[in-house]
């Protein structure tokens, strides 16, 4: 009841001042529009968006970090008049600081103000405060838990502001790096900071200025003209509103970049649906003639001539030659013919091995693949493809294109994770490797090509690969790829761990976090009782955190850590080593989690006490899960489906599948009858 009343209190904050509507600042929408950057402490439950949804039942929890900090950095000043904060799990305090820049906030100088300091709140108490009108660009909340552990529980943080605040934005894609002479006209939109719908903009009232006209000049007030190497800021001006972007100009000689994009195997062979022998069907026949075709790209505006190349076989020179010419901005194929073997070889293609041409990057002049690797097809919409070439170099890790991001930062990383998945049962790690066999650049909005979802199923008719994924414009029009300078795993423009996770599903892996066991609210998931008391939260089944009573042992790629392949998933992948796709090469195929039902015909349970002694004559009650409306939902009533008694050895036989009356494990939306001890 308390949370319901608090939600109503939050709703009552919508009111009118001076004939202008005051509403909660829509931080999420402002972020999606590019008007706000959110920086926050790491979260382990919920997401940062849950903090701003005005919903007192959605939790955002810090990952054992106390205090929790969240900083909002707006591109234009936001005027707000009041604030509310809802914290839980005991006594807490919160502090609110503001400034017009991050530097002033951090250094506590200039425009810096501390509006509220260490306000103490009780558990689940909505703390609402009014204040004089404040107009700032940077707002920071610090929340500290004063009792219990260091997991800070936050349900909401709302700022209340006028809904009519407008701003302009220099839209993506806008190059952070460009060449001398590469003129362009930036795209600018006008909208409310808190709305996704832009307003009409009178282009005659729009103009641009440069912070340094020796580096970037402005032609006719609207054309950006890079004239010399260096960095300058471009400012858009529209009826008193401004927006600014930084632009780095580099010299002409760095226009050149040769890029080995992918290596394709020919002939292409479709996987055989429901094959009885996927380790051989769908592969070339032993000794069959095949062709490896390397696709390289010339990113230069000039034709490059007599470009040398090499093929390497396990690091040894196999063949060398010259490409007579490569047209500007064009792919060029180079073939190598051989015969098929299932033995793994490392095949490498190198372009311009002597570094004859001055280039932006040398790292992308070489690409190595494993000949027996599973094949991947990526489909990418044109705006995203172009954005990556405009921005990848800013990471300064030797990547300069969408192909480089896919090959160097994703596929190579995944193969390293496979090799490093060393466990007692898998001394050689994951046995399979993957390779990017084809990249298809399609028009904006074209995905999916044949039904399904644009990401999961870019082309449902594509049976020539083992895994596929689609990349729409959403990543570049939204915030996913906006950070083009930070080379860390938290930045999807550097490493998109969630992509590798989803491709794990396409290879039939399940979400191992779905093997957790949660009690739910008011024991609505575990209704089992002992002496009239629900067992959830007792010594028999204590809470770990929130309503969780048991975590899966697996915390890797298919759970919460996208940088390693967990032990369970590694064993599952090795179960289908060198198998082509079987009944779908997308997320999710019909055989997802099929290994869950590789269960012995008979299972034996041995009961021992806390001293390690067997317990004969013990009653063993088996409670089978029932459906619950959520992902991997499960609920248990108070009536056991099976009851056994241990024998003189403290043992009892449970049969083939004691988890289900149907004899099979289910793991999906609305029902999972499995959890992992």
XYZ file of C-alpha atoms in Angstrom:
677
model
C 0.000 0.000 0.000
C 2.838 2.383 0.808
C 4.261 2.133 -2.717
C 0.838 2.798 -4.266
C 0.429 5.947 -2.174
C 3.925 7.074 -3.095
C 3.196 6.649 -6.791
C 0.107 8.836 -6.389
C 2.212 11.423 -4.578
C 4.609 11.454 -7.513
C 1.708 11.922 -9.923
C 0.434 14.874 -7.884
C 3.649 16.759 -8.670
C 2.274 17.480 -12.169
C 0.810 20.942 -11.805
C 0.727 24.408 -13.395
C 2.891 27.430 -12.586
C 2.442 30.781 -14.354
C 0.183 29.137 -16.968
C 2.951 26.712 -17.996
C 2.654 22.974 -17.426
C 5.295 21.486 -15.163
C 6.074 17.807 -15.744
C 8.780 15.341 -14.731
C 11.854 15.891 -16.883
C 11.812 13.022 -19.394
C 15.488 12.176 -18.994
C 15.259 9.012 -21.096
C 13.668 10.844 -24.028
C 16.178 13.684 -23.721
C 18.961 11.082 -23.819
C 17.426 9.369 -26.847
C 17.193 12.761 -28.576
C 20.861 13.436 -27.908
C 20.163 16.322 -25.521
C 21.339 14.514 -22.391
C 24.231 12.229 -21.458
C 23.758 10.028 -18.385
C 26.765 8.945 -16.311
C 26.096 6.657 -13.378
C 27.491 4.111 -10.960
C 27.345 0.484 -12.164
C 23.915 -1.145 -11.724
C 23.248 -4.856 -11.144
C 19.422 -4.877 -11.030
C 17.256 -2.886 -13.403
C 18.622 -0.144 -15.642
C 19.317 3.541 -15.279
C 16.117 4.213 -17.255
C 14.119 2.691 -14.375
C 15.252 5.579 -12.196
C 13.375 8.095 -14.346
C 10.127 6.236 -15.198
C 8.055 7.717 -12.293
C 7.163 4.139 -11.344
C 7.683 3.372 -7.655
C 7.789 -0.388 -8.300
C 10.742 -0.516 -10.736
C 14.073 -0.959 -8.989
C 17.459 0.411 -9.991
C 20.169 -0.983 -7.681
C 23.874 -0.207 -7.459
C 26.255 -3.143 -7.847
C 27.496 -3.196 -4.237
C 28.721 0.399 -4.628
C 27.896 2.959 -1.946
C 27.265 5.817 -2.534
C 25.466 5.687 -5.885
C 26.072 8.624 -8.236
C 24.142 9.737 -11.309
C 25.070 12.809 -13.365
C 22.849 14.306 -16.085
C 24.689 16.423 -18.665
C 22.308 18.403 -20.896
C 23.331 20.170 -24.109
C 21.157 23.157 -23.166
C 20.164 24.569 -19.763
C 17.193 22.845 -18.126
C 15.031 24.897 -15.802
C 13.474 22.922 -12.951
C 11.515 23.931 -9.865
C 11.234 20.848 -7.665
C 12.671 17.402 -7.111
C 11.623 14.058 -5.631
C 13.705 11.039 -4.640
C 12.512 7.586 -3.543
C 15.060 5.266 -1.886
C 14.499 1.915 -0.162
C 16.100 -0.910 1.853
C 16.565 1.032 5.067
C 17.695 4.532 5.912
C 19.360 6.556 3.140
C 20.539 10.072 2.383
C 20.775 12.044 -0.839
C 22.605 15.116 -2.116
C 21.790 17.260 -5.168
C 24.486 19.331 -6.921
C 24.276 21.430 -10.107
C 26.533 23.458 -12.400
C 26.808 24.656 -15.987
C 29.693 22.296 -16.845
C 31.224 19.046 -15.653
C 34.476 20.805 -14.779
C 32.683 23.303 -12.555
C 30.693 20.514 -10.895
C 33.797 18.401 -10.252
C 35.907 21.334 -9.074
C 33.035 22.957 -7.163
C 33.706 26.404 -8.656
C 32.027 28.942 -10.934
C 28.346 28.090 -11.394
C 28.502 25.169 -8.934
C 25.720 24.933 -6.329
C 24.871 22.282 -3.724
C 21.085 22.524 -3.594
C 20.571 19.838 -0.949
C 23.097 18.008 1.201
C 22.712 14.641 2.945
C 18.912 14.691 3.245
C 18.030 11.586 5.283
C 15.018 9.495 4.223
C 13.377 6.429 5.728
C 12.775 3.171 3.875
C 10.370 3.695 0.923
C 9.760 7.341 1.842
C 9.228 9.703 -1.097
C 11.187 12.871 -0.370
C 9.803 15.827 -2.373
C 11.329 19.303 -2.200
C 10.554 22.623 -3.857
C 13.189 25.187 -4.711
C 13.689 28.455 -6.509
C 13.860 28.172 -10.276
C 17.229 26.644 -11.259
C 18.542 26.668 -14.837
C 21.646 24.511 -15.343
C 23.222 22.014 -17.746
C 24.689 19.509 -15.262
C 22.751 17.878 -12.404
C 24.184 15.255 -10.033
C 22.394 13.031 -7.523
C 24.411 11.204 -4.859
C 22.459 8.589 -2.876
C 24.027 6.828 0.106
C 22.717 3.828 2.009
C 23.146 4.397 5.737
C 22.149 0.942 7.049
C 22.724 -2.637 5.927
C 24.922 -3.524 2.963
C 26.296 -1.356 0.128
C 23.585 -2.110 -2.442
C 21.806 1.241 -2.886
C 18.123 0.727 -3.815
C 16.607 3.528 -5.918
C 13.024 3.561 -7.184
C 12.746 7.047 -8.658
C 14.402 10.408 -9.117
C 12.288 13.107 -10.726
C 13.028 16.708 -11.611
C 10.010 18.864 -12.462
C 10.392 21.421 -15.255
C 8.523 23.423 -17.871
C 7.531 21.154 -20.762
C 8.122 23.895 -23.365
C 11.932 23.959 -23.182
C 13.309 23.764 -26.705
C 16.760 23.034 -28.073
C 18.505 22.421 -31.371
C 20.757 19.491 -32.126
C 23.427 18.861 -34.747
C 22.286 15.413 -35.808
C 24.139 12.161 -36.216
C 25.853 11.107 -38.346
C 28.276 14.022 -37.871
C 31.956 13.163 -38.456
C 34.278 13.643 -35.502
C 37.187 13.308 -37.933
C 37.280 14.499 -41.529
C 39.759 15.401 -44.268
C 40.965 18.723 -45.611
C 38.546 19.809 -48.346
C 35.709 17.434 -47.347
C 32.956 20.070 -47.191
C 29.489 19.255 -45.847
C 26.332 20.864 -44.477
C 25.390 19.669 -40.967
C 21.821 18.578 -40.302
C 20.107 20.446 -37.465
C 16.744 19.696 -35.836
C 14.594 21.721 -33.446
C 12.475 20.046 -30.783
C 11.457 20.080 -27.168
C 14.172 18.518 -25.043
C 11.578 16.034 -23.775
C 9.866 15.135 -27.079
C 10.806 12.742 -29.847
C 8.990 14.814 -32.501
C 11.024 17.635 -34.122
C 9.432 21.005 -34.902
C 9.598 22.712 -38.314
C 12.835 24.674 -38.652
C 13.201 27.773 -40.855
C 16.534 27.102 -42.574
C 16.905 30.795 -43.468
C 17.377 31.541 -39.752
C 20.041 28.841 -39.282
C 23.754 29.638 -39.382
C 27.051 28.107 -38.309
C 30.245 29.512 -36.860
C 33.720 28.094 -36.262
C 35.950 28.527 -33.226
C 39.018 28.605 -35.502
C 38.565 29.652 -39.129
C 42.194 28.757 -39.906
C 41.179 25.103 -39.423
C 37.509 25.155 -40.431
C 35.871 27.965 -42.347
C 32.152 28.440 -42.919
C 31.037 29.070 -46.510
C 27.865 31.143 -47.010
C 27.086 30.709 -43.327
C 25.961 27.082 -43.713
C 28.726 24.981 -45.364
C 31.492 23.526 -43.176
C 34.823 23.700 -45.023
C 37.849 21.940 -43.427
C 40.938 23.876 -44.593
C 43.850 22.700 -42.401
C 44.744 19.962 -39.890
C 43.635 20.604 -36.310
C 40.548 20.621 -34.102
C 37.845 23.279 -33.926
C 34.269 23.576 -32.693
C 31.287 24.117 -34.976
C 28.378 26.034 -33.424
C 24.866 26.019 -34.873
C 22.790 29.143 -34.163
C 19.010 29.354 -34.473
C 16.887 32.110 -32.918
C 18.982 32.285 -29.756
C 19.429 28.512 -29.443
C 22.865 26.983 -29.954
C 24.391 23.524 -30.360
C 28.056 22.674 -30.657
C 30.145 19.807 -32.021
C 33.901 19.317 -32.150
C 35.536 18.361 -35.459
C 39.092 17.134 -36.049
C 40.620 17.716 -39.490
C 43.497 15.532 -40.686
C 45.756 15.947 -43.709
C 45.087 14.587 -47.181
C 47.766 11.871 -47.060
C 45.722 10.008 -44.443
C 42.751 9.616 -46.765
C 44.256 6.313 -47.833
C 43.286 3.150 -46.052
C 43.404 -0.391 -47.378
C 41.145 -2.715 -45.442
C 40.829 -6.526 -45.544
C 37.106 -6.840 -44.872
C 36.200 -10.544 -44.939
C 37.146 -13.908 -46.437
C 34.414 -15.983 -48.049
C 34.380 -19.696 -48.854
C 33.054 -20.891 -52.212
C 30.987 -22.736 -53.194
C 28.370 -21.670 -50.665
C 26.485 -24.628 -49.214
C 23.200 -24.344 -47.278
C 22.861 -26.094 -43.956
C 20.630 -29.180 -44.008
C 17.567 -28.682 -41.823
C 17.099 -31.419 -39.212
C 20.171 -33.197 -40.537
C 21.049 -36.521 -38.939
C 24.731 -35.755 -39.547
C 25.295 -31.963 -39.250
C 28.999 -32.582 -38.701
C 29.310 -33.625 -42.357
C 26.143 -32.584 -44.189
C 26.305 -28.955 -45.318
C 30.112 -28.981 -45.416
C 32.242 -29.498 -48.545
C 33.149 -33.102 -49.215
C 36.616 -34.204 -48.138
C 39.016 -33.349 -50.982
C 36.473 -31.166 -52.814
C 37.899 -28.161 -54.681
C 37.012 -24.908 -52.924
C 37.933 -21.235 -53.229
C 38.746 -18.775 -50.480
C 37.923 -15.244 -51.661
C 39.322 -12.273 -49.731
C 37.452 -8.982 -50.108
C 39.544 -5.860 -49.519
C 38.419 -2.247 -49.779
C 40.152 0.917 -50.941
C 38.825 3.770 -48.795
C 40.899 6.278 -50.778
C 39.340 8.738 -53.272
C 42.121 7.718 -55.650
C 42.712 4.590 -57.714
C 45.509 2.526 -56.166
C 47.740 0.584 -58.571
C 49.975 -2.480 -58.328
C 48.926 -3.297 -54.784
C 50.819 -6.300 -53.387
C 49.143 -9.086 -51.428
C 50.025 -12.371 -49.695
C 48.243 -15.535 -48.638
C 49.648 -17.253 -45.522
C 48.941 -20.835 -44.407
C 49.540 -21.366 -40.682
C 51.795 -18.297 -40.778
C 53.908 -19.502 -43.714
C 53.887 -17.723 -47.088
C 51.688 -19.657 -49.486
C 51.233 -17.298 -52.423
C 51.911 -13.658 -53.318
C 50.887 -11.384 -56.145
C 49.740 -7.921 -57.192
C 46.334 -6.390 -57.768
C 46.638 -4.235 -60.944
C 44.325 -1.501 -59.643
C 41.649 -0.884 -57.013
C 39.091 1.852 -57.843
C 38.180 4.469 -55.201
C 35.876 3.321 -52.386
C 35.618 -0.142 -53.944
C 35.874 -3.777 -52.909
C 38.318 -6.003 -54.780
C 38.247 -9.841 -54.559
C 41.379 -12.011 -54.533
C 40.992 -15.806 -54.800
C 42.957 -18.730 -53.440
C 42.032 -22.236 -54.639
C 42.608 -25.359 -52.560
C 40.879 -28.588 -51.503
C 38.690 -29.097 -48.462
C 39.827 -30.741 -45.250
C 38.167 -30.801 -41.837
C 41.582 -30.279 -40.231
C 41.839 -26.764 -38.853
C 44.236 -24.380 -40.602
C 44.811 -20.670 -40.078
C 44.453 -18.875 -43.410
C 45.614 -15.245 -43.568
C 45.275 -12.620 -46.287
C 47.580 -9.580 -46.185
C 47.297 -6.537 -48.430
C 50.210 -4.120 -48.960
C 52.516 -6.226 -46.727
C 55.443 -3.811 -47.222
C 53.286 -0.814 -46.184
C 53.967 0.924 -49.484
C 50.933 3.184 -49.160
C 50.633 5.711 -46.302
C 47.441 4.795 -44.458
C 45.225 5.731 -41.565
C 45.579 2.194 -40.158
C 47.898 -0.748 -40.779
C 46.102 -3.046 -38.329
C 43.286 -3.745 -40.795
C 45.664 -4.815 -43.610
C 45.640 -8.409 -42.366
C 42.827 -10.854 -41.640
C 43.231 -14.416 -40.351
C 40.458 -17.027 -40.282
C 40.154 -20.645 -39.193
C 39.234 -22.817 -42.157
C 36.781 -25.037 -40.241
C 35.035 -22.117 -38.506
C 31.272 -21.660 -38.408
C 30.129 -19.016 -40.885
C 28.390 -15.739 -39.994
C 26.465 -13.338 -42.232
C 25.997 -9.745 -41.077
C 23.433 -7.428 -42.652
C 23.988 -3.714 -42.041
C 21.897 -0.746 -43.134
C 23.693 1.950 -45.101
C 23.595 4.780 -42.533
C 25.129 2.570 -39.867
C 27.770 1.294 -42.288
C 28.804 4.847 -43.218
C 28.698 6.088 -39.624
C 31.221 3.459 -38.549
C 33.689 4.546 -41.249
C 33.256 8.172 -40.180
C 33.803 7.428 -36.474
C 35.717 4.179 -35.772
C 39.126 5.807 -36.195
C 38.337 8.032 -33.205
C 38.754 5.011 -30.903
C 42.448 5.002 -31.867
C 42.720 1.202 -31.781
C 43.502 0.737 -35.486
C 39.924 0.306 -36.704
C 38.457 2.467 -39.468
C 35.265 0.852 -40.741
C 32.234 -1.206 -39.883
C 34.124 -4.266 -41.180
C 37.003 -3.547 -38.783
C 34.598 -3.208 -35.843
C 32.953 -6.507 -36.758
C 36.158 -8.460 -37.451
C 38.745 -7.044 -35.050
C 36.624 -6.000 -32.091
C 33.826 -8.617 -32.176
C 34.680 -11.831 -34.096
C 38.332 -12.002 -33.040
C 37.289 -11.264 -29.453
C 34.709 -14.067 -29.546
C 37.287 -16.549 -30.818
C 39.665 -15.537 -28.006
C 36.851 -16.139 -25.515
C 36.348 -19.601 -27.019
C 40.049 -20.422 -26.698
C 40.175 -19.191 -23.092
C 37.103 -21.109 -21.853
C 39.289 -23.609 -19.978
C 37.468 -25.729 -17.382
C 38.047 -29.248 -15.994
C 35.608 -30.713 -18.541
C 36.924 -28.544 -21.416
C 40.744 -28.404 -21.253
C 40.859 -27.035 -24.821
C 38.133 -24.456 -24.332
C 35.280 -24.140 -26.806
C 36.362 -26.248 -29.768
C 34.563 -24.306 -32.505
C 35.683 -21.031 -34.041
C 33.638 -18.482 -35.998
C 34.376 -16.390 -39.085
C 32.548 -13.566 -40.827
C 31.782 -15.042 -44.243
C 29.693 -12.231 -45.779
C 28.697 -8.625 -45.138
C 25.582 -7.321 -46.873
C 25.041 -3.539 -46.996
C 21.328 -2.815 -47.474
C 19.245 0.391 -47.754
C 18.079 2.145 -44.595
C 14.894 0.560 -43.281
C 15.266 -2.535 -45.483
C 15.654 -5.036 -42.630
C 14.234 -7.598 -42.246
C 14.432 -8.748 -45.855
C 12.082 -11.718 -45.449
C 9.969 -11.453 -42.317
C 10.897 -11.712 -38.665
C 12.810 -9.113 -36.667
C 15.338 -6.759 -38.310
C 18.076 -7.766 -35.850
C 17.395 -11.427 -35.069
C 16.189 -12.406 -38.548
C 17.690 -10.078 -41.173
C 17.008 -12.690 -43.867
C 14.942 -15.730 -42.896
C 15.679 -17.242 -46.332
C 19.454 -17.203 -45.836
C 20.438 -20.834 -45.210
C 24.048 -20.432 -46.361
C 25.475 -19.478 -42.971
C 25.396 -20.847 -39.432
C 24.670 -17.530 -37.689
C 23.148 -14.231 -38.836
C 22.391 -10.809 -37.377
C 21.089 -7.485 -38.645
C 22.190 -3.939 -37.800
C 19.616 -1.198 -38.360
C 20.045 2.578 -38.165
C 18.758 2.538 -34.576
C 22.247 2.248 -33.129
C 23.444 5.474 -34.783
C 20.251 7.525 -34.511
C 20.000 6.571 -30.829
C 22.702 6.427 -28.169
C 24.163 2.910 -28.558
C 27.105 3.914 -30.781
C 27.378 7.589 -29.836
C 30.544 7.246 -27.742
C 33.248 7.059 -30.408
C 36.302 7.758 -28.232
C 36.238 5.329 -25.282
C 37.824 1.951 -26.010
C 36.316 0.004 -23.097
C 33.987 -2.980 -22.850
C 31.221 -0.740 -21.496
C 31.074 1.030 -24.881
C 29.141 -0.850 -27.585
C 31.016 1.096 -30.273
C 34.095 -0.793 -29.036
C 32.719 -4.143 -27.823
C 29.081 -5.133 -28.138
C 28.948 -7.995 -25.669
C 25.166 -8.163 -25.937
C 25.588 -9.005 -29.646
C 27.808 -11.987 -28.801
C 25.249 -13.019 -26.160
C 22.413 -12.962 -28.715
C 24.496 -14.908 -31.235
C 25.003 -17.455 -28.453
C 21.233 -17.960 -28.529
C 21.413 -18.371 -32.311
C 23.854 -21.211 -31.671
C 21.212 -22.792 -29.274
C 22.527 -21.585 -25.899
C 20.019 -20.653 -23.178
C 20.061 -17.725 -20.747
C 21.726 -19.246 -17.695
C 20.364 -16.463 -15.492
C 16.977 -18.080 -16.152
C 18.209 -20.929 -13.934
C 18.108 -18.624 -10.893
C 15.387 -19.172 -8.281
C 13.384 -16.208 -6.980
C 10.696 -16.071 -4.315
C 8.749 -13.173 -5.818
C 6.761 -10.557 -3.966
C 4.759 -11.855 -0.992
C 6.024 -15.389 -1.748
C 3.941 -15.591 -4.944
C 6.550 -17.799 -6.653
C 7.563 -20.180 -3.855
C 4.443 -21.050 -1.858
C 6.024 -24.009 -0.080
C 5.556 -23.807 3.690
C 7.185 -25.403 6.722
C 5.245 -25.388 9.993
C 2.914 -22.764 8.571
C 5.723 -20.453 7.433
C 6.871 -19.773 3.856
C 10.361 -21.207 3.443
C 11.611 -18.257 1.367
C 13.705 -16.039 3.613
C 14.113 -18.657 6.353
C 17.251 -20.569 7.300
C 16.105 -23.285 4.894
C 16.091 -20.882 1.954
C 17.610 -17.487 2.895
C 17.496 -14.485 0.581
C 20.693 -13.606 -1.280
C 19.527 -10.225 -2.522
C 16.037 -8.830 -2.975
C 13.820 -11.890 -3.587
C 16.547 -14.231 -4.886
C 17.086 -17.441 -2.932
C 19.499 -19.171 -5.315
C 21.772 -17.943 -8.107
C 22.879 -20.077 -11.019
C 26.542 -20.990 -10.775
C 27.128 -19.710 -14.316
C 28.043 -16.033 -14.663
C 29.412 -15.706 -18.171
C 28.326 -14.940 -21.714
C 24.771 -16.221 -21.266
C 24.238 -14.429 -17.972
C 25.777 -11.204 -16.715
C 29.404 -11.260 -17.915
C 29.825 -10.944 -21.674
C 33.621 -11.233 -21.584
C 33.920 -14.980 -20.824
C 32.107 -18.135 -21.897
C 30.767 -19.866 -18.800
C 31.505 -23.489 -17.963
C 27.985 -24.788 -18.653
C 27.697 -23.071 -22.045
C 31.200 -24.225 -23.015
C 30.212 -27.851 -22.469
C 26.978 -27.309 -24.398
C 28.847 -25.801 -27.372
C 31.343 -28.666 -27.453
C 28.383 -31.037 -27.621
C 27.791 -29.758 -31.192
C 31.400 -29.160 -32.290
C 31.691 -28.614 -36.073
C 27.924 -28.981 -36.521
C 26.254 -26.780 -39.117
C 23.055 -25.011 -38.085
C 20.264 -27.527 -37.627
C 16.881 -25.800 -37.518
C 17.585 -22.095 -37.737
C 20.680 -19.896 -37.866
C 19.096 -17.012 -35.966
C 17.924 -16.142 -32.460
C 16.340 -18.364 -31.559
C 16.443 -21.681 -33.447
C 13.986 -24.475 -32.750
C 16.672 -26.530 -30.989
C 17.588 -23.842 -28.454
C 18.427 -25.512 -25.148
C 17.963 -29.024 -26.524
C 20.862 -30.152 -24.319
C 18.692 -29.481 -21.261
C 16.971 -32.779 -21.931
C 20.143 -34.845 -22.136
C 19.141 -36.437 -18.839
C 20.163 -39.897 -17.548
C 17.488 -42.581 -17.658
C 17.733 -42.843 -13.884
C 18.747 -40.277 -11.262
C 19.791 -41.153 -7.730
C 19.623 -38.777 -4.760
C 21.747 -39.304 -1.648
C 20.701 -37.405 1.492
C 23.385 -36.450 4.022
C 23.191 -34.275 7.124
C 25.304 -31.263 8.072
C 27.998 -33.592 9.371
C 28.285 -35.512 6.120
C 26.492 -38.622 7.410
C 23.900 -40.413 5.293
C 20.269 -40.141 6.401
C 18.271 -43.380 5.926
C 14.491 -43.254 6.105
C 14.311 -39.547 5.176
C 11.211 -38.288 3.376
C 12.083 -36.535 0.099
C 9.386 -34.279 -1.369
C 9.686 -33.105 -4.991
C 7.841 -29.898 -5.936
C 7.499 -29.393 -9.683
C 7.318 -25.907 -11.164
C 4.225 -24.441 -12.764
C 4.053 -21.565 -15.309
C 4.463 -17.923 -14.283
C 3.953 -14.983 -16.658
C 7.496 -13.662 -17.140
C 10.696 -14.768 -18.827
C 11.702 -18.140 -17.353
C 8.787 -17.875 -14.960
C 8.245 -20.603 -12.397
C 6.070 -20.973 -9.343
C 5.737 -23.779 -6.797
C 2.607 -24.579 -4.796
C 2.620 -26.212 -1.369
C 1.783 -29.719 -2.598
C 4.654 -32.013 -3.644
C 4.157 -33.939 -6.884
C 6.505 -36.760 -5.839
C 7.384 -38.173 -2.406
C 10.178 -40.691 -1.785
C 11.834 -42.311 1.221
C 15.581 -42.915 1.364
C 16.845 -46.467 1.819
C 19.433 -47.776 4.259
C 22.160 -46.063 2.200
C 20.358 -42.739 2.401
C 19.479 -42.994 -1.286
C 16.340 -42.891 -3.406
C 15.772 -43.241 -7.145
C 14.044 -40.243 -8.758
C 13.431 -41.620 -12.242
C 14.343 -40.022 -15.586
C 12.976 -36.493 -15.144
C 11.656 -35.635 -11.691
C 11.449 -31.960 -12.710
C 8.380 -32.375 -14.911
C 5.295 -34.533 -15.210
C 5.780 -34.503 -19.012
C 9.306 -35.868 -18.805
C 11.041 -32.860 -20.377
C 12.730 -29.613 -19.369
C 11.098 -26.385 -20.562
C 12.948 -23.043 -20.530
C 11.279 -20.036 -22.153
C 8.849 -17.207 -21.691
C 6.116 -17.970 -19.182
C 7.586 -21.241 -17.983
C 10.896 -22.726 -16.946
C 10.816 -25.859 -14.850
C 14.607 -25.860 -14.420
C 16.976 -24.249 -11.983
C 20.599 -25.022 -11.325
C 22.062 -26.269 -8.070
